[in-house]
Coordinates of C-alpha atoms and ligand atoms in Angstrom, one line a residue:
X1 CA 61.7 88.0 88.9
X2 CA 58.2 88.6 90.0
X3 CA 55.4 89.6 87.7
X4 CA 54.7 93.2 86.9
X5 CA 51.9 94.9 85.1
X6 CA 54.3 96.7 82.8
X7 CA 53.9 95.8 79.2
X8 CA 56.6 93.5 77.9
X9 CA 57.4 95.5 74.8
X10 CA 57.9 99.0 76.1
X11 CA 60.5 100.9 74.3
X12 CA 62.7 103.9 74.6
X13 CA 66.1 105.1 73.4
X14 CA 68.0 102.8 75.8
X15 CA 66.1 99.7 74.8
X16 CA 66.7 100.7 71.1
X17 CA 70.4 100.8 71.8
X18 CA 70.2 97.3 73.4
X19 CA 68.3 95.9 70.5
X20 CA 70.9 97.3 68.1
X21 CA 73.7 95.8 70.3
X22 CA 72.0 92.5 70.3
X23 CA 71.7 92.7 66.5
X24 CA 75.4 93.5 66.0
X25 CA 76.4 91.0 68.6
X26 CA 78.4 93.7 70.5
X27 CA 78.0 91.8 73.8
X28 CA 77.3 88.5 72.3
X29 CA 73.6 89.0 72.8
X30 CA 74.1 89.3 76.6
X31 CA 72.1 91.9 78.5
X32 CA 73.4 92.5 82.1
X33 CA 72.5 95.7 84.0
X34 CA 73.0 96.7 87.6
X35 CA 71.4 99.0 90.2
X36 CA 74.2 100.7 92.1
X37 CA 73.0 102.6 95.2
X38 CA 75.4 104.2 97.6
X39 CA 74.3 103.0 101.0
X40 CA 74.2 106.5 102.5
X41 CA 70.4 106.9 102.8
X42 CA 67.0 105.4 102.0
X43 CA 65.8 104.9 98.5
X44 CA 63.3 107.3 97.0
X45 CA 60.9 107.4 94.1
X46 CA 63.8 108.6 91.8
X47 CA 65.7 105.4 92.6
X48 CA 62.5 103.5 91.8
X49 CA 62.8 104.8 88.3
X50 CA 66.3 103.5 88.0
X51 CA 65.3 100.2 89.6
X52 CA 62.4 99.7 87.3
X53 CA 64.6 100.6 84.3
X54 CA 67.5 98.3 85.2
X55 CA 65.6 95.3 86.4
X56 CA 62.9 95.9 83.8
X57 CA 65.4 95.8 80.9
X58 CA 67.0 92.7 82.3
X59 CA 63.6 90.9 82.4
X60 CA 62.5 92.1 79.0
X61 CA 65.6 91.0 77.3
X62 CA 66.1 87.8 79.2
X63 CA 69.2 89.2 81.0
X64 CA 70.3 89.8 84.5
X65 CA 70.4 92.7 86.9
X66 CA 72.8 92.9 89.8
X67 CA 72.3 94.8 93.1
X68 CA 75.6 96.5 93.8
X69 CA 76.3 98.6 96.9
X70 CA 78.5 101.4 95.7
X71 CA 80.2 101.7 99.1
X72 CA 83.4 103.5 98.4
X73 CA 82.9 106.2 101.0
X74 CA 83.4 104.6 104.4
X75 CA 82.2 107.5 106.5
X76 CA 78.7 108.1 105.3
X77 CA 77.6 104.5 104.9
X78 CA 75.7 102.3 107.3
X79 CA 74.3 98.8 107.6
X80 CA 70.8 100.3 108.3
X81 CA 70.8 101.7 104.8
X82 CA 72.0 98.5 103.2
X83 CA 69.2 96.6 104.9
X84 CA 66.6 99.1 103.9
X85 CA 67.7 99.1 100.3
X86 CA 67.5 95.4 100.0
X87 CA 64.0 95.5 101.5
X88 CA 62.8 98.3 99.2
X89 CA 64.1 96.7 96.0
X90 CA 62.3 93.4 97.0
X91 CA 59.1 95.3 97.9
X92 CA 59.1 96.9 94.5
X93 CA 59.0 93.4 93.1
X94 CA 62.5 92.8 91.9
X95 CA 65.0 90.1 92.6
X96 CA 68.7 90.1 92.2
X97 CA 69.0 86.4 93.0
X98 CA 72.4 85.6 94.3
X99 CA 74.0 88.7 92.6
X100 CA 74.5 91.0 95.6
X101 CA 77.8 92.8 95.2
X102 CA 79.8 95.4 97.0
X103 CA 82.3 97.8 95.4
X104 CA 84.3 97.4 98.6
X105 CA 84.8 93.7 97.8
X106 CA 86.7 94.9 94.7
X107 CA 89.2 97.0 96.6
X108 CA 92.0 94.5 96.0
X109 CA 91.4 94.4 92.3
X110 CA 91.0 98.2 92.1
X111 CA 94.3 98.6 93.9
X112 CA 96.1 96.1 91.6
X113 CA 94.7 98.0 88.6
X114 CA 96.0 101.3 90.1
X115 CA 99.4 99.8 90.4
X116 CA 99.1 98.7 86.8
X117 CA 98.3 102.2 85.7
X118 CA 101.4 103.5 87.6
X119 CA 103.6 100.9 86.0
X120 CA 102.3 102.0 82.6
X121 CA 103.2 105.6 83.4
X122 CA 99.5 106.5 83.4
X123 CA 99.1 107.5 87.1
X124 CA 101.2 109.4 89.7
X125 CA 101.2 110.3 93.3
X126 CA 100.5 114.0 93.8
X127 CA 101.3 116.0 96.9
X128 CA 99.1 119.0 96.1
X129 CA 96.4 119.7 98.6
X130 CA 92.7 119.5 97.6
X131 CA 92.7 123.3 97.4
X132 CA 95.7 123.4 95.1
X133 CA 94.3 120.6 92.9
X134 CA 91.2 122.7 92.4
X135 CA 93.3 125.7 91.6
X136 CA 95.5 123.9 89.1
X137 CA 92.5 122.3 87.4
X138 CA 91.6 125.5 85.4
X139 CA 88.0 126.2 84.3
X140 CA 85.7 125.4 81.5
X141 CA 87.3 128.2 79.4
X142 CA 90.9 128.0 80.7
X143 CA 93.2 124.9 80.6
X144 CA 94.6 123.6 83.8
X145 CA 98.3 123.5 84.8
X146 CA 100.4 120.4 85.4
X147 CA 101.0 119.3 88.9
X148 CA 104.6 119.8 90.1
X149 CA 104.6 116.0 90.9
X150 CA 103.4 114.9 87.5
X151 CA 106.7 113.7 86.3
X152 CA 107.7 111.5 89.2
X153 CA 109.4 108.2 88.1
X154 CA 107.4 105.0 88.1
X155 CA 109.6 103.7 90.9
X156 CA 108.9 106.7 93.1
X157 CA 105.2 106.5 92.4
X158 CA 105.1 102.8 93.2
X159 CA 107.0 103.4 96.5
X160 CA 104.8 106.4 97.5
X161 CA 101.5 104.6 96.6
X162 CA 102.6 101.6 98.6
X163 CA 103.4 103.8 101.6
X164 CA 100.1 105.6 101.2
X165 CA 98.5 102.2 101.5
X166 CA 100.6 101.3 104.5
X167 CA 99.2 104.3 106.4
X168 CA 102.4 106.4 106.5
X169 CA 100.8 109.7 105.5
X170 CA 98.0 111.7 107.0
X171 CA 94.5 112.2 105.4
X172 CA 94.5 114.6 102.5
X173 CA 98.3 114.8 102.2
X174 CA 98.6 112.9 99.0
X175 CA 96.5 111.4 96.2
X176 CA 96.9 109.1 93.3
X177 CA 95.9 110.7 90.0
X178 CA 95.5 109.5 86.5
X179 CA 97.9 111.1 84.1
X180 CA 95.7 112.2 81.2
X181 CA 95.7 115.8 80.0
X182 CA 95.6 119.0 82.1
X183 CA 94.5 120.9 79.0
X184 CA 91.7 118.6 78.1
X185 CA 88.4 120.4 77.1
X186 CA 86.6 118.0 79.5
X187 CA 87.7 118.9 83.0
X188 CA 87.0 115.4 84.2
X189 CA 90.0 114.2 82.2
X190 CA 92.4 116.7 83.8
X191 CA 94.3 114.2 85.8
X192 CA 91.4 113.1 88.0
X193 CA 92.1 111.8 91.5
X194 CA 91.6 108.1 91.7
X195 CA 92.7 107.3 95.3
X196 CA 92.6 109.4 98.4
X197 CA 94.0 108.8 101.9
X198 CA 91.3 108.4 104.6
X199 CA 92.1 106.7 107.9
X200 CA 88.7 105.3 108.5
X201 CA 87.4 101.8 109.0
X202 CA 84.9 100.6 106.4
X203 CA 81.6 99.2 107.5
X204 CA 81.8 96.3 105.1
X205 CA 85.5 95.4 104.9
X206 CA 86.8 96.8 108.2
X207 CA 90.1 98.5 108.8
X208 CA 92.1 96.9 106.0
X209 CA 92.3 100.1 104.0
X210 CA 93.3 103.7 104.6
X211 CA 93.2 104.6 101.0
X212 CA 89.9 104.6 99.2
X213 CA 89.1 104.7 95.5
X214 CA 87.1 107.7 94.1
X215 CA 83.7 107.1 92.5
X216 CA 84.8 107.3 88.9
X217 CA 87.6 104.8 89.4
X218 CA 85.5 102.3 91.3
X219 CA 82.3 102.5 89.3
X220 CA 83.4 101.6 85.8
X221 CA 85.8 99.0 87.0
X222 CA 83.1 97.4 89.1
X223 CA 80.9 97.3 86.1
X224 CA 83.7 95.6 84.2
X225 CA 84.4 93.0 86.9
X226 CA 80.7 92.1 86.9
X227 CA 80.5 91.8 83.1
X228 CA 77.8 94.5 82.9
X229 CA 76.9 95.2 79.4
X230 CA 74.9 98.4 79.7
X231 CA 75.8 100.7 82.6
X232 CA 72.8 103.0 82.9
X233 CA 73.2 106.1 84.9
X234 CA 71.8 109.6 85.2
X235 CA 72.6 112.5 83.0
X236 CA 75.1 114.3 85.3
X237 CA 77.5 111.5 84.5
X238 CA 77.5 112.2 80.7
X239 CA 80.7 114.2 81.1
X240 CA 82.3 111.4 83.0
X241 CA 81.8 108.9 80.2
X242 CA 85.0 109.8 78.4
X243 CA 86.8 109.0 81.7
X244 CA 84.8 105.8 82.1
X245 CA 86.1 104.8 78.6
X246 CA 89.6 106.0 79.2
X247 CA 90.0 103.8 82.3
X248 CA 88.8 100.7 80.6
X249 CA 91.0 101.3 77.6
X250 CA 94.1 102.2 79.7
X251 CA 93.7 99.0 81.6
X252 CA 92.8 96.9 78.6
X253 CA 89.9 95.3 80.4
X254 CA 86.3 94.4 79.4
X255 CA 84.5 97.5 78.5
X256 CA 80.8 98.0 79.3
X257 CA 78.7 100.7 77.6
X258 CA 77.7 103.7 79.8
X259 CA 74.3 105.2 78.9
X260 CA 72.8 108.2 80.5
X261 CA 69.2 109.1 81.1
X262 CA 67.3 112.0 82.8
X263 CA 66.7 111.6 86.5
X264 CA 63.2 111.9 87.8
X265 CA 62.1 115.2 89.3
X266 CA 58.7 115.6 90.7
X267 CA 56.7 118.7 91.6
X268 CA 56.2 119.6 95.3
X269 CA 59.2 117.4 96.2
X270 CA 62.8 117.4 96.9
X271 CA 64.6 114.3 95.9
X272 CA 68.3 114.3 96.9
X273 CA 69.3 112.0 99.7
X274 CA 71.2 114.8 101.3
X275 CA 68.0 116.8 101.7
X276 CA 65.9 113.9 102.8
X277 CA 68.5 113.2 105.5
X278 CA 68.4 116.8 106.5
X279 CA 64.6 116.6 106.9
X280 CA 64.9 113.5 109.0
X281 CA 67.8 114.7 111.2
X282 CA 66.2 118.1 111.6
X283 CA 62.9 116.6 112.8
X284 CA 60.9 118.2 110.0
X285 CA 59.4 114.8 109.4
X286 CA 58.9 111.8 111.7
X287 CA 61.6 109.7 110.0
X288 CA 62.7 108.2 106.7
X289 CA 59.3 106.4 106.6
X290 CA 57.2 109.4 107.3
X291 CA 54.2 109.0 105.0
X292 CA 54.8 112.4 103.5
X293 CA 58.3 111.5 102.4
X294 CA 58.8 110.2 98.8
X295 CA 61.1 107.5 100.1
X296 CA 60.0 104.0 99.2
X297 CA 59.5 103.4 102.9
X298 CA 57.4 106.6 103.2
X299 CA 55.3 105.7 100.1
X300 CA 54.7 102.2 101.4
X301 CA 53.6 103.4 104.8
X302 CA 51.4 106.0 103.1
X303 CA 49.6 103.1 101.3
X304 CA 51.3 103.1 97.8
X305 CA 51.4 99.8 96.1
X306 CA 54.5 98.5 94.2
X307 CA 52.3 98.1 91.2
X308 CA 51.3 101.7 91.1
X309 CA 55.0 102.8 91.4
X310 CA 56.0 100.5 88.6
X311 CA 53.2 101.7 86.4
X312 CA 54.2 105.3 87.1
X313 CA 57.8 104.5 86.2
X314 CA 56.6 102.9 83.0
X315 CA 54.4 105.8 82.1
X316 CA 57.0 108.5 82.6
X317 CA 59.4 106.6 80.3
X318 CA 63.1 107.5 79.9
X319 CA 64.5 110.4 78.0
X320 CA 67.7 112.2 77.5
X321 CA 66.5 115.6 78.7
X322 CA 65.6 116.8 82.2
X323 CA 62.0 117.6 83.0
X324 CA 59.8 117.7 86.1
X325 CA 56.9 115.3 86.3
X326 CA 53.6 116.4 87.8
X327 CA 53.0 114.7 91.2
X328 CA 49.4 114.2 90.1
X329 CA 50.5 111.6 87.6
X330 CA 52.0 109.6 90.4
X331 CA 48.7 109.9 92.3
X332 CA 46.7 109.0 89.2
X333 CA 48.7 105.7 88.8
X334 CA 48.0 105.0 92.5
X335 CA 44.2 105.6 92.3
X336 CA 44.1 103.5 89.2
X337 CA 45.5 100.5 91.0
X338 CA 43.7 101.1 94.4
X339 CA 40.4 101.5 92.6
X340 CA 40.8 97.9 91.4
X341 CA 42.0 96.3 94.6
X342 CA 40.9 98.4 97.6
X343 CA 37.7 97.1 99.4
X344 CA 35.1 99.9 100.0
X345 CA 34.1 100.6 103.6
X346 CA 32.3 103.3 105.4
X347 CA 34.0 105.6 107.9
X348 CA 33.1 108.9 109.3
X349 CA 36.0 111.3 109.9
X350 CA 34.1 114.1 111.6
X351 CA 31.1 112.6 113.3
X352 CA 27.7 114.2 113.7
X353 CA 25.2 112.2 115.7
X354 CA 21.9 111.2 114.0
X355 CA 19.0 109.8 115.9
X356 CA 16.2 108.1 113.9
X357 CA 13.2 108.7 116.1
X358 CA 10.8 106.3 114.4
X359 CA 13.3 103.4 114.3
X360 CA 12.6 100.8 117.0
X361 CA 14.9 101.2 120.0
X362 CA 17.3 98.3 120.5
X363 CA 16.7 97.0 116.9
X364 CA 19.7 96.2 114.8
X365 CA 19.6 95.0 111.2
X366 CA 22.3 94.1 108.8
X367 CA 22.4 95.8 105.5
X368 CA 24.3 94.3 102.6
X369 CA 27.2 96.4 101.2
X370 CA 29.2 95.8 98.0
X371 CA 32.9 95.3 98.8
X372 CA 34.2 96.5 95.4
X373 CA 32.1 97.5 92.5
X374 CA 35.2 97.1 90.3
X375 CA 35.7 93.5 91.3
X376 CA 32.7 91.3 91.6
X377 CA 34.7 88.5 93.2
X378 CA 35.3 90.7 96.2
X379 CA 31.7 90.0 97.2
X380 CA 29.5 91.7 99.8
X381 CA 29.5 92.2 103.6
X382 CA 27.0 93.0 106.3
X383 CA 27.0 96.3 107.9
X384 CA 25.0 96.9 111.1
X385 CA 22.3 99.6 111.0
X386 CA 20.5 100.9 114.1
X387 CA 18.7 103.9 115.6
X388 CA 21.7 106.0 116.4
X389 CA 24.2 106.7 113.6
X390 CA 27.1 109.0 112.9
X391 CA 27.2 110.9 109.6
X392 CA 29.9 113.2 108.3
X393 CA 29.5 116.7 109.8
X394 CA 30.2 118.1 106.3
X395 CA 27.1 116.3 105.0
X396 CA 24.8 118.5 106.9
X397 CA 24.1 122.3 106.6
X398 CA 21.6 124.1 108.7
X399 CA 21.3 126.7 106.0
X400 CA 22.3 125.0 102.8
X401 CA 23.7 127.0 100.0
X402 CA 22.2 126.7 96.5
X403 CA 24.1 123.6 95.2
X404 CA 24.2 121.8 98.5
X405 CA 22.0 118.7 98.1
X406 CA 22.9 116.8 101.2
X407 CA 21.2 116.8 104.5
X408 CA 19.5 120.0 105.8
X409 CA 16.4 120.7 107.9
X410 CA 13.3 119.2 106.3
X411 CA 15.4 117.5 103.6
X412 CA 15.4 113.8 102.6
X413 CA 18.6 112.0 101.6
X414 CA 19.6 108.3 101.1
X415 CA 21.9 106.5 103.5
X416 CA 24.2 104.4 101.5
X417 CA 22.9 100.8 101.5
X418 CA 20.3 101.9 104.1
X419 CA 17.1 103.9 104.0
X420 CA 15.9 107.4 103.1
X421 CA 16.0 109.7 106.1
X422 CA 14.5 113.1 106.6
X423 CA 15.9 115.7 109.0
X424 CA 13.2 116.9 111.4
X425 CA 15.0 118.7 114.1
X426 CA 18.4 120.2 115.0
X427 CA 19.8 119.9 118.5
X428 CA 22.3 122.5 119.6
X429 CA 24.6 123.0 122.6
X430 CA 24.7 126.1 124.8
X431 CA 27.1 127.8 122.3
X432 CA 24.7 127.2 119.4
X433 CA 26.8 124.4 117.8
X434 CA 24.9 121.6 116.1
X435 CA 25.4 118.4 118.2
X436 CA 22.7 116.1 117.0
X437 CA 20.1 115.7 114.3
X438 CA 16.7 114.2 114.9
X439 CA 15.5 112.4 111.8
X440 CA 12.8 109.9 110.7
X441 CA 13.3 107.1 108.2
X442 CA 11.0 105.6 105.7
X443 CA 10.9 101.8 106.3
X444 CA 9.7 101.3 102.7
X445 CA 13.1 102.5 101.3
X446 CA 15.3 99.7 102.6
X447 CA 18.1 99.1 100.1
X448 CA 17.9 102.7 98.9
X449 CA 14.9 103.0 96.7
X450 CA 11.4 104.3 97.3
X451 CA 8.5 102.2 96.0
X452 CA 6.7 105.4 95.0
X453 CA 9.6 106.3 92.8
X454 CA 10.4 109.6 94.5
X455 CA 14.1 110.6 94.2
X456 CA 16.6 112.1 96.6
X457 CA 19.5 114.1 95.4
X458 CA 22.2 112.8 97.6
X459 CA 23.5 109.6 99.1
X460 CA 25.7 109.9 102.3
X461 CA 27.7 107.4 104.2
X462 CA 27.2 106.6 107.9
X463 CA 28.2 104.2 110.7
X464 CA 26.1 102.8 113.5
X465 CA 27.1 104.5 116.7
X466 CA 26.8 101.5 118.9
X467 CA 28.8 99.3 116.5
X468 CA 31.4 101.7 115.0
X469 CA 35.0 101.5 116.1
X470 CA 37.0 104.6 117.1
X471 CA 40.0 105.4 114.9
X472 CA 42.5 108.1 114.2
X473 CA 42.9 109.3 110.6
X474 CA 45.9 111.2 109.4
X475 CA 45.2 113.4 106.4
X476 CA 48.2 114.5 104.3
X477 CA 49.0 117.2 101.9
X478 CA 52.2 117.7 100.0
X479 CA 55.3 118.2 102.2
X480 CA 56.1 121.4 100.3
X481 CA 53.7 124.1 99.4
X482 CA 55.4 125.2 96.2
X483 CA 55.6 123.2 92.9
X484 CA 59.4 123.8 92.9
X485 CA 60.4 124.0 96.5
X486 CA 64.1 124.1 95.5
X487 CA 63.7 127.3 93.5
X488 CA 64.6 129.9 96.2
X489 CA 66.3 133.2 96.1
X490 CA 69.8 133.8 97.3
X491 CA 70.0 133.6 101.1
X492 CA 66.9 131.5 101.3
X493 CA 66.4 127.8 101.9
X494 CA 64.1 125.2 100.4
X495 CA 62.9 124.3 103.9
X496 CA 61.1 127.7 104.0
X497 CA 58.8 126.1 101.5
X498 CA 57.8 123.3 103.8
X499 CA 54.0 123.1 104.0
X500 CA 52.8 123.8 107.5
X501 CA 49.6 122.0 106.8
X502 CA 51.0 118.8 105.4
X503 CA 49.6 116.7 108.2
X504 CA 46.2 116.9 109.8
X505 CA 45.4 114.4 112.5
X506 CA 41.8 113.7 113.1
X507 CA 41.5 111.7 116.3
X508 CA 37.8 111.0 116.8
X509 CA 36.8 109.1 113.7
X510 CA 34.4 106.2 113.6
X511 CA 34.8 103.3 111.2
X512 CA 32.5 100.4 110.4
X513 CA 33.1 97.3 112.6
X514 CA 34.6 95.3 109.8
X515 CA 37.7 97.4 110.2
X516 CA 38.3 96.4 113.8
X517 CA 40.8 93.7 112.6
X518 CA 42.7 95.9 110.1
X519 CA 46.4 95.1 110.1
X520 CA 49.2 97.6 109.3
X521 CA 49.4 97.9 105.6
X522 CA 45.8 97.0 104.9
X523 CA 44.3 99.3 102.3
X524 CA 40.7 100.5 101.9
X525 CA 38.6 103.0 100.2
X526 CA 36.7 105.0 102.7
X527 CA 33.7 105.8 100.6
X528 CA 33.7 109.4 99.4
X529 CA 36.7 110.2 101.5
X530 CA 39.7 108.6 99.8
X531 CA 42.0 105.6 100.0
X532 CA 43.3 104.8 103.4
X533 CA 46.0 102.5 104.7
X534 CA 46.3 101.2 108.3
X535 CA 49.5 102.7 109.6
X536 CA 52.5 100.7 110.9
X537 CA 51.6 101.9 114.4
X538 CA 47.9 100.8 114.1
X539 CA 46.7 98.2 116.7
X540 CA 43.4 96.7 117.6
X541 CA 43.3 99.0 120.7
X542 CA 44.1 102.1 118.6
X543 CA 43.4 102.0 114.9
X544 CA 45.3 104.5 112.9
X545 CA 44.7 105.1 109.2
X546 CA 46.8 107.2 106.8
X547 CA 45.0 108.8 103.9
X548 CA 46.9 107.5 100.9
X549 CA 45.2 109.8 98.4
X550 CA 41.9 111.5 97.9
X551 CA 39.4 110.3 95.4
X552 CA 39.5 113.4 93.3
X553 CA 41.4 112.9 90.2
X554 CA 42.7 116.1 88.7
X555 CA 45.1 114.3 86.4
X556 CA 42.5 112.9 84.0
X557 CA 41.2 116.4 83.6
X558 CA 44.6 117.9 83.0
X559 CA 45.3 115.2 80.4
X560 CA 42.1 115.9 78.6
X561 CA 42.7 119.6 78.4
X562 CA 46.1 118.8 76.8
X563 CA 48.1 120.5 79.5
X564 CA 49.8 117.4 80.6
X565 CA 53.5 117.3 80.0
X566 CA 54.3 114.1 81.7
Ligands
ATP1 P1 70.7 111.5 95.3 O1 71.0 112.4 94.2 O2 69.2 111.4 95.6 O3 71.5 111.6 96.5 P2 72.3 109.5 94.2 O4 72.4 109.5 92.7 O5 73.4 110.0 94.9 O6 70.9 110.1 94.6 P3 72.8 106.7 94.4 O7 72.6 105.8 95.6 O8 74.1 106.9 93.9 O9 72.0 108.0 94.7 O10 71.8 106.2 93.2 C1 71.7 104.9 92.8 C2 71.2 104.9 91.4 O11 69.9 105.5 91.4 C3 72.1 105.6 90.5 O12 72.3 104.8 89.3 C4 71.4 106.9 90.2 O13 71.6 107.3 88.9 C5 69.9 106.5 90.4 N1 69.1 107.6 90.7 C6 69.3 108.4 91.8 N2 68.4 109.4 91.8 C7 67.6 109.3 90.7 C8 66.5 110.0 90.2 N3 66.0 111.1 90.8 N4 66.0 109.5 89.0 C9 66.4 108.4 88.4 N5 67.5 107.7 88.9 C10 68.1 108.1 90.0
MG2 MG1 75.4 108.9 93.8

């Protein structure tokens, strides 16, 4: 397993359970977890929490963690998803070594165990329709009713189950059900279906089967086959644990321990794969890797680092109750990492031309710029300076308000790593728009200080017009405009909360020449503007940068004021 910045001795209620089990010798000191995605979509930040937890625990306790594709539903699953899941888990920094498993490879064993249950009088073939099964199940307050087929003989059940397998019956006409207790307080134990008929080929094991195991039947037994010790899942499976235990006991097989924790919810986001798929299919986003998506692919393309995601997962911890984490915490973890690793560069998103009248025409000099003040080893670089520059349009006001200290007519400011300049004149087009500034510079201020000790109140960034490289910048806001986009009134849809301004494309930016060779995935801090990452589509001919996150950190403030609940 690769290194991570997560502390080695983090703790939480799950790790406490494992320590206790190791003390009592419950699993002989073994720790073996698994990450069990269903390959029916791309992984998202919620999965990252589960990945960090399962692989993190294995690493911390010197155990193992399997990657298991929970591929029991043949119709929704695709190879594309399997490939992406593998890639994403690796990108996050985890390694399942040779332990890549598929629930579908256990179908023979699962089938044999179903036969064993029938032989023990603990399962029966039921002819009720799905509708009737629901009807017979009862409610939380009322017991269910026994199926009319509950008392079939073992022989008849074996015969019918075999014929189900042979393909004699149409989809949905029969099921195999565990015979538990239709009056059980926990509805999951009211004779749950364990096999259904589905005439569909499976992407991994082909057309061998026309009966498929249900999730509850496949999951615990897969854990058992793999010798999992702690089967960690999200809270909605808490009510399924008695069934998980019942199956293992009824079969008399090795019995892992299921432990539930609260799933990750984030503000301004939707997290279910069903919805993410809907956003992709409906064209609301560019694809699974749209930089606004909280998929691992989207986050990567946006410029997130695996370290930042792992740190985030560490910080939020694991608990037994549901809560919603502030998106700003995720961004805080990201800034914290990018601040350490991202080289600083100068880029101008909305250029305004500046001509320095007293600077010699044709002269070019190179000023020395610090690559990363947080990392001395990153060194310095040369940035060309010349008579015609671009500055940020926002850094000039013809009629500056009170607290605006940047450039204005008659005012002097510092150019980062350059000289002091003073705005002498404003050039406008026919419509009165400012199109150019005429300035002078003070040759004595090279490097940013005046020998006479006079001060300026602002330092602005710039690029040399002749040397700068054109680029496109994509500025993102949250995909949803409400903190809880899923909270909608009856008859409304979460998609109504999509943020119409979640993407702003700025096509005429200029970046300093050192960025000409930026490769997709390269990350930078554009000074004063935020962290940016070269997009997957970026080329030498057309540079495209995604703004990963702005520099403004509101999380630290929130935390200080004590309002943080993360
Ligand atoms: P979704 O609800 O997004 O469709 P899922 O639970 O159906 O997700 P799986 O592929 O079954 O997706 O999930 C694989 C593992 O990831 C499971 O163990 C599941 O508990 C975990 N997981 C999924 N979503 C989250 C989340 N938001 N927070 C933490 N763990 C999650
Ligand atoms: Mg699932």
